Amino acid sequence: MTSPLLGIEGGGGQKNAKFTRYLGLSDCSSVDSSSISEVNKSSLNLKATELRLGLPGSQSPESSLTSSEKLDEKPLFPLLPSVDGICSSSTKTVVSGHKRIFTDAIDSCSEIKGLSEGNWLFSGSNSDPSKSVIQGNFVGNSNVNEIVSSGDQSNKVKTSNPPAAKAQVVGWPPVRSFRKNILATSSKNNDEVDGKPCSGALFVKVSMDGAPYLRKVDLRGYSTYQQLSSALEKMFTCFTIGQCGPQGGPGRENLSESKLRDLLHGSGYVLTYEDKDGDWMLVGDVPWDMFIGSCKRLKIMKGSDAIGLAPRASEKSKTRS
Amino acid sequence: MGYSFPEEVLEHVFSFISLHTDRNAVSLVCKSWYEIERWCRRRIFIGNCYAVSPGIVIRRFPEVRSVELKGKPHFADFNLVPDGWGGYFYPWICEMARAYPWLEEIRLKRMVITDESLELISKSFKNFKVLVLSSCEGFSIDGLAAIAANCRNLRELDLRESEVEDLSGHWLSHFPDSCTSLQSLNMSCLLSEVSFSALVRLIARSPNLKTLRLNRAVPLEKLSTLLHRAPQLVELGTGAYSAEIRQDLLSNLTEAFAKCKELEGLSGFWDVVPFYLPAFYSVCSRLTSLNLSYATIQSPDVTKIITQCPNLQRLSVLDYIEDTGLDALSLSCKELRELRVFPSDPFVADANVALTEQGLVSVSEGCSKLQSVLYFCRQMSNSALTTIAKNRPNLTCFRLCILEPRAPDYQTLEPLDHGFGAIVDHCKQLQRLSLSGLLTDRVFEYIGNRAKKLEMLSIAFAGDSDLGLHFVLSGCESLRKLEIRDCPFGDKALLANVSKLETMRSLWMSSCSVSLGACKWLSQKMPRLNVEVIDEQGDLDSRPDSCHVEKLYVYRTVAGPRLDMPSFVRTMNQNPAYRR
C-alpha cells in the first residue's frame, strides 16, 4: 500500500526539515534517519501536498462551513488502501488555529497512515536543516500528540507494504489508561525478548512551569527524542502563545513559524524528567530505550530553573557503584 | 381536614424507602411530606457535583449520614477531559465538616480530592466508616495515612481505580493497633509497595474483613500468609500472580486457598504464571465473580478455569479467551449476568486473537440470565447483532466496541444500523447502550423510536447529519446521559431540543459540529443549564460565532455557573460577572 506523505521526498529534502522542533533538548540523540522507508519515495498525492493549514480536502480556514456542506467527504473505510491521505473524518469542519487542526486530525482521523501532524502545521516557510521527524515516523509509528501505535509495529513493518499501522485516536478505543499501562508491562514480562518494547502504552504525566494543568503522553508512541519533543511542543504551545497576549486576526495561521521558534527558544524551556530514583534529570542524555524504562514523569522547566539540576544521567551512572 | 398523620409514623414508613428516586417522589407529595422526608433522609446521591451546591444540599438535608458524589464526565476516563477541568471535593468537605458531624460514608467518583481534604475527613467525623474513591485523583499516600490514623471505626476503604501519588510512605502502619473494624480494603490501584508486616498485622486484627484487594506489588510468595490470616474472606484481589516455579509454593498456596471457605470473588491476577493457576481451583465452584482482565493467559488456561465455575455471575476477561473460550463459558456458566471482554492489543489493526462476534453470539445463546455486556472486538455483523438481540431480550446494558471506527458489517459491508436496531427493538429494558461501527442516521431513528427505557447512550464516529441527534433527543424519553464524540451533529438538532436538555443530567459533545454561537444561544435560552465549552486554544473571545467548539458539556444545575473553571473552560452565560 502506498501512502502519500505530505511534502516528503525521500532522503531528507528541504521540506522535511521544517517539521522538527526542539524544545531545548540537551544533546538529542540523532534521529534514526537510517529508517527511511522506501514508502517515503512512493507516489505523492499532489492535492494532499498542497501547502496549507487545514485538514487535507478541507476549505480555507476563514470560511465557515456548516456540517452539511462538509459532509461531501465520504466516510472512508479506514483500512482500504485507496485512502489517499484525506482524512476519513466527515465530522470536522475547519476551524482557525493550527492547534485546533492538530486536534482535529487526532480526534477525527481514524487512521493517519504514518503522517506526522507536523506536515500540516508550519507549512510553507523556512526550514530547519534538522532531520525530519517523518522518517522516523513512518516506520509504523504515527507520532503526534497522544497518538500511539503499538511499539512493535516498527518491527513488523515491511518497507514495501506496511500494514495499516493503527494510529490511535485520542480516547479510542475507550480503554482506561491504567489498563493500557498494565497490559504493556504484563506483555513485557511474558513476551519480552531482548528487551524489545512491546505493544501497549506507557503514560506519564507532563507538567510545565506556569501551565495551569498537566497532560499525559504515551512514551511508547515515540521512538526518538525528537518525536517526543515535537509532540510536547505542540501540546504546550498554547501556553507559551498565551504569554504573548492574544493574537489578532482570525486565527493562528498568522503566527509565523519563526516567531514561534523564537518564543520557545528565547524563553529557554528545558525538558526534564523524574527517574525511578526520584531524581530530576535533563532529557536526552541516555539512549531512548533506557529513558523510557526509567522515566516516571516529565516536566518542562524554564532553563533558569534547571540550572543545578541533577548531573547528567551519564555522569550519574558513572558515579554509581 | 384537620386530621394529620403523626410525623413519627410517617418517618418510620419513610425509613423503608431507600431508593433515591422513590425518596424524591415522596418529597413531592405535599409540603409536610417534603419537610418530614428532608429531615429523615440519611443518604444522598448527587450524580453531578456541579448540579447543586453544598450549601443547597445541606440546607435541605440536615441529617445526612452518607454522601455519594460524581464529578467529571464519563469520557474523562478516556483522556477526553483535560486535566484541571474540575470536580473538586474540597468545597464539599469544607461545608460538610461543619454541617454533618455524624457523617459516616463518603463515596466519590471521578473527583479530585486532596490530602488536605482527606485529612479533614479523618478529623471531622467521629463515626466515619466508609470511604470509596472510584477513579479519583489528586491525593497521595499521606492522605491515606491520615485516614488510617484518625478514623477509629473505619469499615471500608476502597480506592478502586484511583490515581494515587505514591510517595512511598508506609501508610498501613498508621492504622492504630486498636483498629479492628475493617471489613473492606481495596488498594489495588497503588503502584508502590506497602509494608507487608503492617499489612499482615492489620489483617490479623480485622476479624470482619470480607474484602481484600491487594496491589500488584504484593508478591505471590506472600499471598498464602495473608490468606491464612483471613480465611473468612469473601472477595480477594491477588497481587502479581507470578513467582519462580516451585512445587512447595504451589502446595502452600493451594492449601491456603482451600481454607477460604467463604470466597466468592477473585480479582487481581497481574503477570500470571499459569503454573500457579490450579492453586485456586478449589474455590471455583463457589465463585460468583471473577476478574481476569489483567491476566495475559491464553484461551486454554482461561477455559480451564471458567469451566469449573458453574455459579459464575460476573466475568471480566481479556480477549485471549477467544471464541472457543466463550463457547465454553456459554455451556458452563448458566448463571452469568455480566460479561466484560477487554482488548489485549487495542492498537493493532490486525486481530491478534481469534475472538469475533461469534463468541458473543454463543454466550447470548447459552447464558439465559445475561443482562450486561461490554465487548471489544474487531468485527461485527447485523445478523450477529440480531441473533444476540433475539436471544437475550433481557439485556439491560449493551456496550459494543468495534475497535476500528466506522467499521461496517464485515460480511455485507453495510452499516450496522439494523443490528443495533434489533437490539433496541428486542431489549425493551435496555438502560445503557454504547454504539460503534459504521452507522447512519437510521440507527438513531430506531433508537429514538424504540429505546424508551434508555438512560445512557454513548456514540462515537457515527451518523450522517443533525437528524441523527434529533431522533435521539426527541425520542428517548428516559435519556439522562448522552455522550457523543466525532459525529457530524451540529446546531440544528441541539437547538431544536433545548428543553430536553433540562430533563437530562448531562450532554457531552466533542469533535462535533456545534458552533460557538449556538452554545451562546443555548445558554441564553436555558438559564438552568450550564453550557460549558472546553477549548484549549485559549482565544475563545476572538473567535467568530460560526467556529466550532472542541468540546461541549451541558448539564442542568440549580447552582448557576461554577466558579472554579480553568481558563480552557468557559461558560456561555453572558453575564460578565461570571467570567473569570
Coordinates of C-alpha atoms in Angstrom, one line a residue, chain B residues 87-498:
Chain B
G87 CA -14.6 18.1 40.1
Y88 CA -13.0 19.3 43.3
F89 CA -14.2 17.8 46.5
Y90 CA -12.7 20.4 48.7
P91 CA -15.7 22.8 48.8
W92 CA -17.9 19.9 49.8
I93 CA -15.8 18.7 52.6
C94 CA -15.4 22.2 54.0
E95 CA -19.1 22.6 54.4
M96 CA -19.9 19.1 55.3
A97 CA -17.3 19.0 58.0
R98 CA -19.3 21.8 59.7
A99 CA -22.7 20.6 58.9
Y100 CA -22.6 16.8 59.2
P101 CA -20.6 15.9 62.3
W102 CA -22.2 12.5 62.2
L103 CA -21.4 11.7 58.6
E104 CA -20.4 8.1 58.1
E105 CA -19.9 7.5 54.4
I106 CA -18.4 9.3 51.5
R107 CA -18.4 7.8 48.0
L108 CA -16.8 9.8 45.2
K109 CA -16.4 9.0 41.5
R110 CA -14.2 10.9 39.1
M111 CA -13.4 13.7 41.5
V112 CA -10.3 15.5 42.6
I113 CA -9.6 15.1 46.3
T114 CA -6.5 16.4 48.0
D115 CA -4.6 15.2 51.0
E116 CA -6.0 18.2 52.8
S117 CA -9.5 17.0 52.2
L118 CA -8.7 13.5 53.3
E119 CA -7.2 14.9 56.5
L120 CA -10.3 17.0 57.0
I121 CA -12.5 13.9 56.6
S122 CA -10.4 12.0 59.1
K123 CA -10.7 14.6 61.7
S124 CA -14.2 15.9 61.3
F125 CA -16.4 12.8 61.6
K126 CA -16.2 10.8 64.7
N127 CA -18.1 8.0 63.4
F128 CA -16.7 7.8 59.9
K129 CA -16.9 4.4 58.4
V130 CA -16.8 4.2 54.6
L131 CA -14.6 5.9 52.1
V132 CA -14.9 4.9 48.5
L133 CA -12.8 6.8 45.9
S134 CA -13.6 5.5 42.5
S135 CA -11.4 6.8 39.6
C136 CA -10.4 9.8 41.7
E137 CA -7.1 11.6 41.8
G138 CA -5.3 14.5 43.5
F139 CA -4.2 12.7 46.7
S140 CA -1.2 10.8 47.9
I141 CA -0.3 8.2 50.4
D142 CA -0.1 10.9 53.1
G143 CA -3.8 11.5 52.8
L144 CA -4.4 7.8 53.2
A145 CA -2.2 7.8 56.3
A146 CA -4.4 10.4 57.8
I147 CA -7.5 8.4 57.2
A148 CA -5.8 5.3 58.6
A149 CA -4.6 7.1 61.7
N150 CA -7.7 9.0 62.7
C151 CA -10.8 7.1 61.6
R152 CA -11.3 4.9 64.6
N153 CA -14.3 3.0 63.2
L154 CA -13.2 2.7 59.6
R155 CA -15.1 -0.2 58.0
E156 CA -14.3 0.3 54.3
L157 CA -11.5 1.9 52.4
D158 CA -11.9 1.4 48.7
L159 CA -9.6 3.2 46.2
R160 CA -10.7 1.5 43.1
E161 CA -9.0 2.7 40.0
S162 CA -7.9 5.9 41.6
E163 CA -4.6 7.6 40.8
V164 CA -2.6 7.9 44.0
E165 CA 0.7 9.8 44.3
D166 CA 2.9 7.1 45.7
L167 CA 5.5 8.9 47.6
S168 CA 6.5 5.5 49.0
G169 CA 5.3 6.3 52.5
H170 CA 4.2 3.4 54.7
W171 CA 0.6 4.3 55.4
L172 CA -0.7 0.9 56.6
S173 CA 1.2 1.2 59.8
H174 CA -0.8 4.3 60.6
F175 CA -3.8 2.1 61.4
P176 CA -3.7 2.0 65.2
D177 CA -3.5 -1.3 66.9
S178 CA -6.9 -0.7 68.4
C179 CA -8.5 -0.6 64.9
T180 CA -10.2 -3.8 64.4
S181 CA -13.3 -2.7 62.5
L182 CA -12.0 -3.1 58.9
Q183 CA -14.3 -5.0 56.6
S184 CA -13.2 -4.0 53.2
L185 CA -9.8 -2.8 51.9
N186 CA -9.2 -2.2 48.2
M187 CA -5.8 -0.8 47.4
S188 CA -5.3 -2.5 44.1
C189 CA -4.6 0.8 42.3
L190 CA -1.5 1.6 44.4
L191 CA 1.7 1.3 42.5
S192 CA 4.3 1.1 45.1
E193 CA 5.0 -1.5 47.8
V194 CA 3.2 -1.5 51.1
S195 CA 4.8 -2.7 54.3
F196 CA 4.0 -6.3 54.3
S197 CA 4.3 -6.7 58.0
A198 CA 1.9 -3.9 58.6
L199 CA -0.5 -5.5 56.2
V200 CA -0.4 -8.8 57.9
R201 CA -0.9 -7.3 61.3
L202 CA -3.8 -5.3 60.1
I203 CA -5.4 -8.3 58.6
A204 CA -4.8 -10.4 61.6
R205 CA -6.6 -8.0 63.9
S206 CA -9.6 -7.5 61.5
P207 CA -11.8 -10.5 62.1
N208 CA -14.6 -9.0 60.0
L209 CA -12.5 -8.4 56.9
K210 CA -14.5 -9.6 54.0
T211 CA -13.0 -7.9 51.0
L212 CA -9.3 -7.5 50.4
R213 CA -7.8 -6.3 47.2
L214 CA -4.1 -6.2 47.1
N215 CA -2.0 -4.2 44.8
R216 CA 0.3 -5.7 42.2
A217 CA 3.4 -5.2 44.4
V218 CA 2.3 -7.8 46.8
P219 CA 4.2 -10.9 45.7
L220 CA 2.6 -14.3 45.2
E221 CA 5.0 -15.9 47.7
K222 CA 3.4 -13.9 50.4
L223 CA -0.2 -14.5 49.5
S224 CA -0.6 -17.7 51.4
T225 CA 0.5 -15.9 54.6
L226 CA -2.3 -13.4 54.1
L227 CA -4.9 -16.0 53.3
H228 CA -4.0 -17.9 56.4
R229 CA -4.7 -14.8 58.5
A230 CA -8.0 -14.2 56.7
P231 CA -9.8 -17.4 55.8
Q232 CA -13.1 -15.6 56.2
L233 CA -12.5 -13.5 53.1
V234 CA -15.4 -13.3 50.6
E235 CA -13.6 -11.2 48.0
L236 CA -9.9 -11.4 47.2
G237 CA -7.8 -9.5 44.8
T238 CA -4.4 -11.0 44.4
G239 CA -1.2 -9.1 43.7
A240 CA 1.1 -10.2 41.0
Y241 CA 0.4 -13.8 40.3
S242 CA 3.8 -14.9 39.4
A243 CA 6.8 -16.5 41.0
E244 CA 9.5 -18.9 40.3
I245 CA 8.2 -22.3 39.5
R246 CA 8.3 -24.1 42.9
Q247 CA 6.2 -27.0 43.8
D248 CA 6.2 -26.2 47.5
L249 CA 4.9 -22.7 46.8
L250 CA 2.1 -24.2 44.8
S251 CA 1.2 -26.5 47.6
N252 CA 1.2 -23.8 50.1
L253 CA -0.9 -21.6 48.0
T254 CA -3.3 -24.4 47.3
E255 CA -3.7 -25.2 50.9
A256 CA -4.3 -21.6 51.8
F257 CA -7.0 -21.2 49.2
A258 CA -8.6 -24.4 50.3
K259 CA -9.1 -22.9 53.8
C260 CA -11.0 -20.0 52.4
K261 CA -14.5 -21.5 52.5
E262 CA -16.3 -18.2 52.0
L263 CA -14.5 -17.0 49.0
E264 CA -16.9 -15.9 46.2
G265 CA -15.0 -13.3 44.3
L266 CA -11.5 -13.2 42.8
S267 CA -9.6 -10.5 41.0
G268 CA -6.1 -9.1 40.5
F269 CA -4.0 -11.7 38.6
W270 CA -1.4 -9.4 37.2
D271 CA 1.5 -11.2 35.5
V272 CA 0.1 -14.6 35.7
V273 CA 2.3 -17.7 35.6
P274 CA -0.1 -20.4 34.6
F275 CA 1.7 -23.0 36.8
Y276 CA 0.1 -21.4 39.8
L277 CA -3.5 -21.2 38.5
P278 CA -4.5 -24.6 39.9
A279 CA -3.9 -23.2 43.4
F280 CA -7.4 -21.7 43.5
Y281 CA -9.3 -24.3 41.6
S282 CA -10.8 -25.4 44.9
V283 CA -12.8 -22.2 45.2
C284 CA -14.0 -22.1 41.6
S285 CA -17.3 -23.9 42.3
R286 CA -18.3 -21.2 44.7
L287 CA -17.1 -18.2 42.6
T288 CA -19.8 -15.7 41.6
S289 CA -17.4 -13.0 40.4
L290 CA -14.1 -13.4 38.5
N291 CA -12.0 -10.6 37.1
L292 CA -9.2 -11.9 34.9
S293 CA -9.0 -8.8 32.8
Y294 CA -5.3 -8.3 33.7
A295 CA -4.4 -11.9 33.2
T296 CA -2.5 -12.4 30.0
I297 CA -3.2 -16.1 29.9
Q298 CA -4.2 -17.9 26.8
S299 CA -7.5 -19.4 26.0
P300 CA -6.9 -23.0 27.2
D301 CA -5.9 -21.7 30.7
V302 CA -8.9 -19.3 30.8
T303 CA -11.2 -22.1 29.7
K304 CA -9.9 -24.5 32.2
I305 CA -10.8 -22.0 35.0
I306 CA -14.2 -21.0 33.9
T307 CA -15.5 -24.5 33.1
Q308 CA -15.1 -25.1 36.9
C309 CA -17.2 -22.1 37.8
P310 CA -20.8 -23.1 37.4
N311 CA -22.0 -20.3 39.7
L312 CA -20.2 -17.5 37.9
Q313 CA -22.3 -14.4 37.6
R314 CA -19.8 -11.7 36.7
L315 CA -16.8 -12.3 34.4
S316 CA -14.2 -9.8 33.2
V317 CA -11.6 -11.2 30.9
L318 CA -9.2 -10.3 28.1
D319 CA -9.9 -11.3 24.5
Y320 CA -7.4 -14.1 24.9
I321 CA -10.4 -16.1 25.9
E322 CA -11.3 -16.2 22.2
D323 CA -14.4 -17.7 20.7
T324 CA -13.6 -21.1 21.9
G325 CA -13.4 -19.9 25.5
L326 CA -16.7 -18.1 25.2
D327 CA -18.3 -21.2 23.8
A328 CA -17.2 -23.0 26.9
L329 CA -18.5 -20.1 29.0
S330 CA -21.9 -20.4 27.4
L331 CA -22.0 -24.1 28.3
S332 CA -20.6 -24.0 31.8
C333 CA -21.8 -20.8 33.3
K334 CA -25.6 -20.7 33.2
E335 CA -25.8 -18.1 36.0
L336 CA -23.8 -15.5 34.1
R337 CA -25.3 -12.0 34.4
E338 CA -22.5 -9.8 33.3
L339 CA -19.7 -10.3 30.8
R340 CA -16.8 -7.9 30.0
V341 CA -14.3 -8.7 27.3
F342 CA -11.4 -6.3 27.1
P343 CA -8.9 -6.0 24.2
S344 CA -5.4 -7.3 24.8
D345 CA -3.9 -5.3 22.0
P346 CA -6.3 -2.5 21.1
F347 CA -3.9 -0.6 18.9
V348 CA -3.1 -3.3 16.3
A349 CA -5.2 -3.3 13.3
D350 CA -5.0 -7.0 12.6
A351 CA -6.6 -9.4 15.0
N352 CA -4.1 -10.9 17.4
V353 CA -6.6 -13.3 18.9
A354 CA -9.4 -15.5 17.5
L355 CA -12.2 -13.6 19.0
T356 CA -15.0 -12.5 16.8
E357 CA -18.7 -11.7 17.1
Q358 CA -19.3 -15.4 17.3
G359 CA -18.1 -15.6 20.8
L360 CA -20.7 -13.1 22.0
V361 CA -23.4 -14.9 20.0
S362 CA -22.6 -18.1 21.8
V363 CA -22.8 -16.5 25.2
S364 CA -26.1 -14.9 24.3
E365 CA -27.4 -18.3 23.3
G366 CA -26.2 -20.2 26.3
C367 CA -26.4 -17.8 29.2
S368 CA -30.1 -17.0 29.6
K369 CA -29.6 -14.6 32.5
L370 CA -27.1 -12.4 30.7
Q371 CA -28.0 -8.8 31.3
S372 CA -24.9 -6.7 30.9
V373 CA -22.3 -6.8 28.2
L374 CA -19.2 -4.9 27.4
Y375 CA -17.5 -6.4 24.4
F376 CA -14.4 -5.3 22.4
C377 CA -13.9 -7.0 19.1
R378 CA -12.8 -6.4 15.6
Q379 CA -15.7 -7.5 13.5
M380 CA -19.4 -7.5 13.8
S381 CA -22.4 -8.2 11.6
N382 CA -26.0 -7.2 11.5
S383 CA -27.0 -10.8 11.6
A384 CA -25.0 -11.5 14.7
L385 CA -26.5 -8.5 16.5
T386 CA -29.9 -9.5 15.5
T387 CA -29.3 -13.0 16.8
I388 CA -28.0 -11.6 20.1
A389 CA -31.0 -9.4 20.4
K390 CA -33.4 -12.2 19.8
N391 CA -31.6 -14.5 22.2
R392 CA -31.3 -12.0 25.0
P393 CA -34.3 -9.6 25.2
N394 CA -33.5 -9.2 28.9
L395 CA -30.3 -7.2 28.2
T396 CA -30.2 -4.0 30.3
C397 CA -26.7 -2.9 29.3
F398 CA -25.1 -3.4 25.9
R399 CA -21.8 -1.8 25.1
L400 CA -20.1 -2.9 22.0
C401 CA -16.8 -1.5 20.9
I402 CA -15.6 -2.5 17.4
L403 CA -12.1 -1.4 17.5
E404 CA -11.9 0.2 14.2
P405 CA -14.1 3.4 14.0
R406 CA -16.8 3.2 11.3
A407 CA -16.3 -0.5 10.7
P408 CA -19.2 -1.8 8.6
D409 CA -20.9 -5.2 8.8
Y410 CA -17.9 -7.3 7.8
Q411 CA -20.0 -9.7 5.7
T412 CA -22.2 -7.3 3.8
L413 CA -20.2 -4.1 4.2
E414 CA -23.4 -2.4 5.1
P415 CA -23.8 -0.1 8.1
L416 CA -24.8 -1.8 11.4
D417 CA -28.0 0.1 11.7
H418 CA -30.2 -2.9 11.5
G419 CA -28.2 -4.8 14.0
F420 CA -28.4 -2.2 16.7
G421 CA -32.0 -1.5 15.7
A422 CA -32.7 -5.1 16.6
I423 CA -31.0 -4.7 19.9
V424 CA -33.2 -1.7 20.9
D425 CA -36.2 -3.4 19.4
H426 CA -36.0 -6.7 21.3
C427 CA -34.3 -5.5 24.5
K428 CA -37.1 -3.4 25.8
Q429 CA -35.5 -2.9 29.2
L430 CA -32.2 -1.6 27.8
Q431 CA -30.9 1.2 30.0
R432 CA -27.4 1.6 28.7
L433 CA -26.1 1.4 25.1
S434 CA -22.8 2.1 23.5
L435 CA -22.6 2.1 19.8
S436 CA -19.7 1.5 17.4
G437 CA -19.1 0.6 13.8
L438 CA -20.5 2.2 10.7
L439 CA -23.8 3.8 11.5
T440 CA -26.0 6.2 9.6
D441 CA -28.8 8.4 10.9
R442 CA -31.1 5.4 10.6
V443 CA -29.8 3.7 13.7
F444 CA -30.7 6.8 15.7
E445 CA -34.2 6.7 14.2
Y446 CA -34.5 3.2 15.6
I447 CA -33.1 4.2 18.9
G448 CA -35.4 7.2 19.2
N449 CA -38.4 5.2 18.3
R450 CA -37.7 2.1 20.3
A451 CA -35.3 2.6 23.2
K452 CA -37.8 4.0 25.6
K453 CA -36.1 2.9 28.8
L454 CA -32.6 4.0 27.6
E455 CA -30.9 6.2 30.2
M456 CA -27.3 6.4 28.9
L457 CA -26.2 6.4 25.3
S458 CA -22.6 6.6 24.0
I459 CA -22.0 7.5 20.4
A460 CA -18.7 7.7 18.5
F461 CA -17.9 8.2 14.8
A462 CA -21.5 7.7 13.8
G463 CA -24.3 9.3 12.0
D464 CA -24.7 11.5 8.9
S465 CA -26.4 14.6 10.0
D466 CA -28.2 16.5 12.7
L467 CA -31.2 14.3 12.1
G468 CA -29.5 11.6 14.0
L469 CA -29.1 13.6 17.1
H470 CA -32.6 14.9 16.7
F471 CA -34.0 11.4 16.7
V472 CA -32.3 10.7 19.9
L473 CA -33.1 13.8 21.8
S474 CA -36.7 13.8 20.7
G475 CA -37.4 10.1 21.0
C476 CA -35.6 8.7 24.0
E477 CA -37.9 9.5 26.9
S478 CA -35.7 8.2 29.7
L479 CA -32.5 9.6 28.5
R480 CA -30.3 11.0 31.3
K481 CA -26.8 10.9 29.9
L482 CA -25.7 11.4 26.3
E483 CA -22.1 11.4 25.3
I484 CA -21.0 11.9 21.8
R485 CA -17.7 12.2 20.1
D486 CA -16.7 12.7 16.5
C487 CA -20.1 12.8 14.9
P488 CA -21.5 15.2 12.3
F489 CA -24.0 16.6 14.7
G490 CA -24.3 20.4 14.8
D491 CA -26.5 23.2 15.9
K492 CA -29.8 22.3 14.4
A493 CA -30.6 19.3 16.5
L494 CA -29.3 20.8 19.6
L495 CA -31.3 24.0 19.3
A496 CA -34.5 22.1 18.3
N497 CA -34.4 20.2 21.5
V498 CA -33.3 22.6 24.2

